[in-house]
Coordinates of C-alpha atoms and ligand atoms in Angstrom, one line a residue:
M5 CA 6.3 27.2 72.0
T6 CA 7.1 31.1 72.3
A7 CA 8.5 31.9 75.8
T8 CA 8.4 34.1 78.4
V9 CA 9.8 37.3 78.3
I10 CA 11.6 37.8 81.6
D11 CA 11.3 41.6 81.9
G12 CA 14.4 43.0 82.9
K13 CA 13.9 46.7 83.6
A14 CA 10.9 46.5 85.2
F15 CA 12.7 43.5 87.3
A16 CA 15.1 46.3 87.8
A17 CA 12.8 48.4 89.2
K18 CA 11.2 46.5 91.1
V19 CA 14.6 46.1 93.1
R20 CA 15.5 49.5 93.6
G21 CA 12.1 50.1 94.8
L22 CA 13.0 47.9 97.0
V23 CA 17.1 49.2 97.5
G24 CA 15.1 53.0 98.0
E25 CA 13.0 51.8 100.3
G26 CA 15.3 50.2 102.9
V27 CA 17.7 53.4 102.7
A28 CA 14.7 55.3 104.3
K29 CA 14.5 52.2 106.8
L30 CA 18.1 53.2 107.5
K31 CA 17.7 57.0 107.4
A32 CA 14.4 57.2 109.9
D33 CA 15.5 54.1 112.4
H34 CA 19.4 55.0 112.4
G35 CA 20.5 58.2 111.4
I36 CA 22.4 56.7 108.4
T37 CA 23.4 57.6 104.9
P38 CA 24.5 55.1 102.3
G39 CA 27.0 56.2 100.2
L40 CA 29.1 55.1 96.8
A41 CA 31.8 56.3 95.1
V42 CA 32.8 55.7 92.1
V43 CA 36.3 56.2 90.7
L44 CA 36.5 56.2 87.0
V45 CA 40.2 57.5 84.8
G46 CA 40.1 58.3 81.4
E47 CA 37.6 59.4 79.2
D48 CA 36.8 56.4 77.5
P49 CA 33.0 57.5 76.2
A50 CA 31.2 54.1 77.4
S51 CA 32.1 54.4 81.1
Q52 CA 31.1 58.2 81.3
V53 CA 27.8 57.3 80.1
Y54 CA 27.8 54.1 82.6
V55 CA 29.3 56.3 85.8
R56 CA 26.9 58.7 84.9
S57 CA 23.8 56.7 84.8
K58 CA 25.2 54.5 87.8
G59 CA 24.7 58.6 89.5
K60 CA 22.1 59.3 88.5
M61 CA 20.1 55.8 90.4
T62 CA 22.6 56.5 93.9
V63 CA 20.9 59.4 93.6
E64 CA 17.1 58.8 93.0
V65 CA 17.1 55.7 95.8
G66 CA 18.1 58.3 98.6
M67 CA 21.8 57.1 98.9
H68 CA 24.8 59.8 98.7
S69 CA 26.4 59.2 95.4
I70 CA 30.2 60.6 95.1
E71 CA 32.1 60.4 91.7
H72 CA 35.6 60.9 91.4
K73 CA 36.6 62.0 88.0
L74 CA 40.9 61.6 88.0
D75 CA 42.7 62.5 84.5
V76 CA 44.1 59.8 82.6
A77 CA 47.4 60.2 83.3
T78 CA 46.8 59.2 87.5
S79 CA 50.2 57.2 88.8
E80 CA 48.6 54.8 90.1
A81 CA 50.3 55.2 93.5
D82 CA 47.2 58.4 93.8
L83 CA 45.0 55.9 92.5
L84 CA 45.9 53.9 95.2
A85 CA 46.2 57.2 97.5
L86 CA 42.3 57.9 96.9
I87 CA 41.2 54.7 97.6
D88 CA 42.8 54.6 100.7
Q89 CA 40.9 57.6 101.7
L90 CA 37.8 56.0 100.4
N91 CA 38.4 53.0 102.7
N92 CA 38.6 54.9 105.3
D93 CA 35.7 57.3 105.3
P94 CA 32.9 56.8 107.0
A95 CA 30.2 58.6 104.8
I96 CA 31.6 55.8 102.6
H97 CA 30.2 51.9 101.7
G98 CA 30.6 50.7 98.7
I99 CA 33.8 51.3 96.6
L100 CA 33.5 50.8 92.4
V101 CA 36.3 51.5 90.1
Q102 CA 35.6 51.9 86.9
L103 CA 37.3 49.0 84.7
P104 CA 38.9 48.9 82.1
L105 CA 41.8 51.5 83.3
P106 CA 43.7 52.1 81.6
D107 CA 47.6 50.2 80.4
H108 CA 49.7 51.9 82.6
L109 CA 47.1 50.5 85.3
D110 CA 47.6 48.0 86.9
S111 CA 43.6 46.5 87.0
D112 CA 44.6 43.9 90.3
L113 CA 46.3 46.1 92.3
V114 CA 43.3 48.4 92.0
I115 CA 40.4 46.3 93.0
N116 CA 42.5 44.6 95.6
S117 CA 43.1 47.3 97.6
I118 CA 39.5 48.4 97.9
D119 CA 38.7 47.3 101.0
P120 CA 36.7 43.6 100.5
A121 CA 33.9 44.9 102.8
K122 CA 33.2 48.1 101.1
D123 CA 34.1 46.3 97.6
V124 CA 30.9 46.1 95.8
D125 CA 31.4 45.3 92.1
G126 CA 32.8 42.4 94.4
F127 CA 35.8 41.5 92.1
H128 CA 37.5 41.7 95.5
I129 CA 39.5 38.1 95.7
S130 CA 38.6 38.1 99.4
N131 CA 35.1 38.4 98.0
V132 CA 36.1 35.6 95.0
G133 CA 37.2 33.4 97.6
L134 CA 34.2 33.6 100.1
L135 CA 31.4 33.5 96.8
G136 CA 33.6 30.3 95.4
T137 CA 33.6 29.0 99.3
G138 CA 29.9 29.7 100.1
Q139 CA 30.2 31.9 102.3
K140 CA 28.8 35.6 102.9
S141 CA 30.4 38.1 100.4
M142 CA 30.5 40.6 98.2
V143 CA 28.9 39.6 95.0
P144 CA 29.7 40.8 91.6
C145 CA 26.2 43.0 90.4
T146 CA 25.8 40.7 86.2
P147 CA 25.6 37.1 87.7
L148 CA 24.0 38.8 91.2
G149 CA 20.5 39.6 88.4
C150 CA 20.8 36.6 87.1
L151 CA 20.5 35.0 89.8
M152 CA 17.9 37.3 91.0
M153 CA 15.6 36.6 87.7
L154 CA 16.3 33.0 87.9
R155 CA 14.7 32.3 91.6
D156 CA 11.7 34.9 90.6
Y157 CA 10.8 32.8 87.3
H158 CA 11.2 29.6 88.5
G159 CA 11.2 29.7 92.3
S160 CA 13.6 26.7 93.7
L161 CA 17.2 26.0 91.4
S162 CA 17.9 23.1 92.5
G163 CA 18.8 20.2 90.4
M164 CA 17.7 22.3 87.0
N165 CA 21.1 21.8 84.4
A166 CA 23.0 25.4 84.4
V167 CA 25.5 26.2 81.6
V168 CA 27.6 28.6 82.2
I169 CA 28.4 29.6 78.1
G170 CA 31.9 31.9 79.2
R171 CA 34.3 32.6 81.7
S172 CA 35.2 35.9 82.5
N173 CA 35.6 36.7 86.2
I174 CA 33.4 39.8 86.0
V175 CA 30.3 37.1 84.3
G176 CA 31.2 33.6 83.3
K177 CA 33.6 32.4 86.6
P178 CA 31.1 33.1 89.7
M179 CA 27.6 33.3 87.6
A180 CA 28.1 29.8 88.1
Q181 CA 29.5 29.0 92.4
L182 CA 26.4 30.9 92.0
L183 CA 24.1 28.4 90.6
L184 CA 26.3 26.1 92.2
G185 CA 24.8 27.5 95.0
D186 CA 21.4 27.5 94.3
S187 CA 22.2 23.1 93.9
C188 CA 22.2 23.3 89.9
T189 CA 24.2 21.6 88.5
V190 CA 26.4 22.8 87.1
T191 CA 28.5 23.1 83.4
I192 CA 30.9 26.0 82.7
A193 CA 31.5 26.2 78.8
H194 CA 34.2 28.5 76.7
S195 CA 36.0 28.8 73.4
R196 CA 38.1 25.7 73.5
T197 CA 34.4 23.0 74.5
K198 CA 34.3 20.8 72.5
D199 CA 30.3 20.0 70.8
L200 CA 29.4 23.4 72.4
P201 CA 26.2 22.7 71.0
H202 CA 24.8 19.3 72.6
V203 CA 26.6 21.1 75.3
V204 CA 23.9 23.7 76.1
R205 CA 21.1 21.2 75.0
Q206 CA 21.4 19.3 77.1
A207 CA 20.7 23.0 79.4
D208 CA 17.7 23.7 81.8
I209 CA 19.1 27.3 81.9
V210 CA 21.7 28.5 79.7
V211 CA 23.6 31.8 80.8
A212 CA 25.3 33.5 77.3
A213 CA 28.6 35.3 78.4
V214 CA 31.2 35.7 75.3
G215 CA 30.5 39.1 73.8
R216 CA 29.8 37.6 70.0
P217 CA 26.8 39.0 68.3
Q218 CA 23.6 35.9 67.9
M219 CA 26.5 33.5 68.4
V220 CA 24.0 31.3 70.0
P221 CA 21.0 30.2 67.4
G222 CA 17.7 28.6 68.3
D223 CA 18.3 24.5 66.9
W224 CA 21.4 24.5 70.2
I225 CA 18.2 25.7 73.1
K226 CA 16.5 22.7 74.9
P227 CA 12.9 23.3 73.8
G228 CA 11.3 25.4 77.7
A229 CA 14.4 26.3 78.4
T230 CA 15.7 29.4 80.6
V231 CA 17.5 31.5 78.1
I232 CA 19.6 35.0 79.8
D233 CA 21.2 36.6 77.5
V234 CA 24.4 38.8 79.2
G235 CA 25.6 39.5 75.9
I236 CA 26.2 43.8 74.8
N237 CA 26.9 44.2 71.5
R238 CA 26.6 47.0 69.5
I239 CA 25.6 45.3 65.7
E240 CA 25.4 47.6 62.6
K241 CA 21.5 47.8 60.8
P242 CA 21.8 47.0 56.9
D243 CA 20.0 50.5 56.7
G244 CA 22.4 51.9 58.9
G245 CA 23.2 53.0 62.1
T246 CA 23.4 50.7 64.9
R247 CA 21.1 48.4 67.6
L248 CA 22.2 46.6 70.5
V249 CA 22.2 42.1 69.8
G250 CA 22.1 39.7 72.7
D251 CA 24.8 36.8 72.8
V252 CA 22.1 34.4 71.4
D253 CA 20.2 34.8 68.9
Y254 CA 16.9 36.3 70.0
D255 CA 13.6 35.5 67.6
S256 CA 14.9 31.1 66.6
C257 CA 15.8 30.9 70.9
A258 CA 13.1 32.7 71.7
A259 CA 10.5 30.5 69.2
V260 CA 12.4 27.5 71.3
A261 CA 12.5 28.6 75.1
G262 CA 10.5 28.8 77.8
A263 CA 11.6 32.2 78.9
I264 CA 14.2 34.9 77.5
T265 CA 15.8 37.8 78.7
P266 CA 15.3 41.1 76.4
V267 CA 18.9 42.7 74.3
P268 CA 18.9 45.4 75.6
G269 CA 15.7 45.9 79.0
G270 CA 17.2 42.5 80.5
V271 CA 20.3 41.8 82.8
G272 CA 21.6 45.4 81.3
P273 CA 19.3 47.5 84.0
M274 CA 19.7 44.6 86.6
T275 CA 23.6 45.7 86.9
I276 CA 23.5 48.5 88.1
A277 CA 20.2 47.8 90.6
C278 CA 22.5 45.8 92.4
L279 CA 25.5 47.6 92.5
L280 CA 22.2 49.8 94.6
A281 CA 21.5 46.4 96.7
N282 CA 25.3 45.9 97.0
T283 CA 26.0 49.1 98.3
L284 CA 22.6 49.0 101.2
T285 CA 23.8 45.5 101.6
A286 CA 27.7 46.6 102.7
C287 CA 26.0 49.6 105.0
C288 CA 23.9 46.9 106.7
R289 CA 27.1 45.1 107.0
A290 CA 29.2 47.9 108.4
N291 CA 26.7 49.5 111.0
G292 CA 25.8 45.7 112.8
L293 CA 22.5 46.0 111.3
P294 CA 20.5 43.5 109.9
E295 CA 20.7 43.3 105.9
P296 CA 17.7 44.0 103.6
E297 CA 16.6 40.2 103.0
G298 CA 16.3 39.3 99.3
L299 CA 18.9 41.5 97.3
T300 CA 22.0 39.4 97.3
A301 CA 22.8 35.7 97.3
Ligands
LIG428 P1 35.2 38.2 77.8 O1 36.2 38.6 79.5 O2 35.4 38.2 76.9 O3 35.0 36.8 78.0 C1 34.2 35.9 76.9 C2 33.4 34.6 77.2 O4 33.1 33.8 76.3 C3 35.5 33.8 77.6 O5 35.8 33.2 79.2 C4 35.8 33.1 76.1 O6 36.4 31.9 76.4 C5 34.4 32.7 75.4 N1 34.3 32.8 74.3 C6 35.1 33.0 73.4 N2 33.8 33.0 72.0 C7 33.8 32.1 72.3 C8 33.3 31.2 71.3 N3 32.7 30.7 70.1 N4 32.5 29.3 72.0 C9 32.0 29.4 73.2 N5 32.7 30.2 73.9 C10 33.5 31.5 74.2 O7 33.4 38.5 78.6 P2 32.7 39.4 79.5 O8 33.3 40.2 79.7 O9 32.4 37.8 80.0 O10 30.9 39.8 78.7 C11 30.8 39.2 78.1 C12 28.9 40.1 77.6 O11 28.4 40.0 78.8 C13 29.7 41.1 76.3 O12 28.6 40.9 75.4 C14 29.6 41.8 77.5 O13 29.5 42.9 76.9 C15 28.2 41.7 78.2 N6 28.5 41.9 79.6 C16 27.2 43.0 79.7 C17 27.5 43.1 81.6 C18 26.0 43.5 81.6 O14 25.4 44.2 82.0 N7 24.8 42.9 81.2 C19 28.0 43.1 82.3 C20 29.6 42.7 81.9 C21 29.2 42.3 80.6 P3 37.5 31.3 76.3 O15 37.8 31.9 78.2 O16 37.9 30.2 76.6 O17 38.3 32.8 75.7

């Protein structure tokens, strides 16, 4: 079998198009422009690239974009004061603090100081609790993007066996909650899981969020299963230079799976698209307006 390639790049463009339509309608019908504020502390090169790209796409869908670039030595008090100001700014509907933060800043404290209604990353403890109890919340962008692609490909996920490899707070755990919410039978695997190949072979859906290049080989995959590869790893090419690979060995998995997301061009582009979707959702909720359909869990 050769797997169907789930084109995350094209799907993300479609999601951004829907967000753009929602923004245009908000402006035309209510005179409201959704606003997203991104806060970056320090000069981590990867974070700078992400923040630039987020700002560009925010403007492209017609939203108001603000970037706060703070010195690496910014004090916790100053950062918390900025977040307080953004929490109270009616023109801002989404706040994202780019992680990782420098070591002297307490990430949990900072994230939990964001108004949960503006927490478009979905990392605030209130949103984690709401998601875990099946209530309306802001949903973390990367797992939301994975869920959207799975729903689009399969329709209903009800009754499917899903194995999530990885239990991080930003991907693995919320992914498992979302799959459970869609009535999958969910297993969360991690570094202490016994006989991981056997566990993964039971899965109709495999979500790999491990951070280990090409760790999952094709002979772990049940024929016809759907493979969602969250991993983004840079490896050296034999002839020099580097390339991006996922957490699954693409070629051997694609030979067995029914469907698979590539790296790059799979989950990655969906993450920013879902950030924009969350900002639109947050704006609609803040104004007591109906939420756009199909853009959240
Ligand atoms: P993380 O916080 O480092 O978590 C990795 C998880 O993988 C941990 O739960 C760890 O288990 C588990 N793990 C490590 N080695 C394992 C092994 N040999 N067998 C089974 N499980 C193992 O990573 P993360 O933040 O979730 O990110 C995971 C990957 O996704 C990374 O490649 C990251 O770059 C990528 N990512 C992509 C996007 C995107 O937009 N596409 C967004 C976020 C992350 P323990 O808990 O037992 O240590």
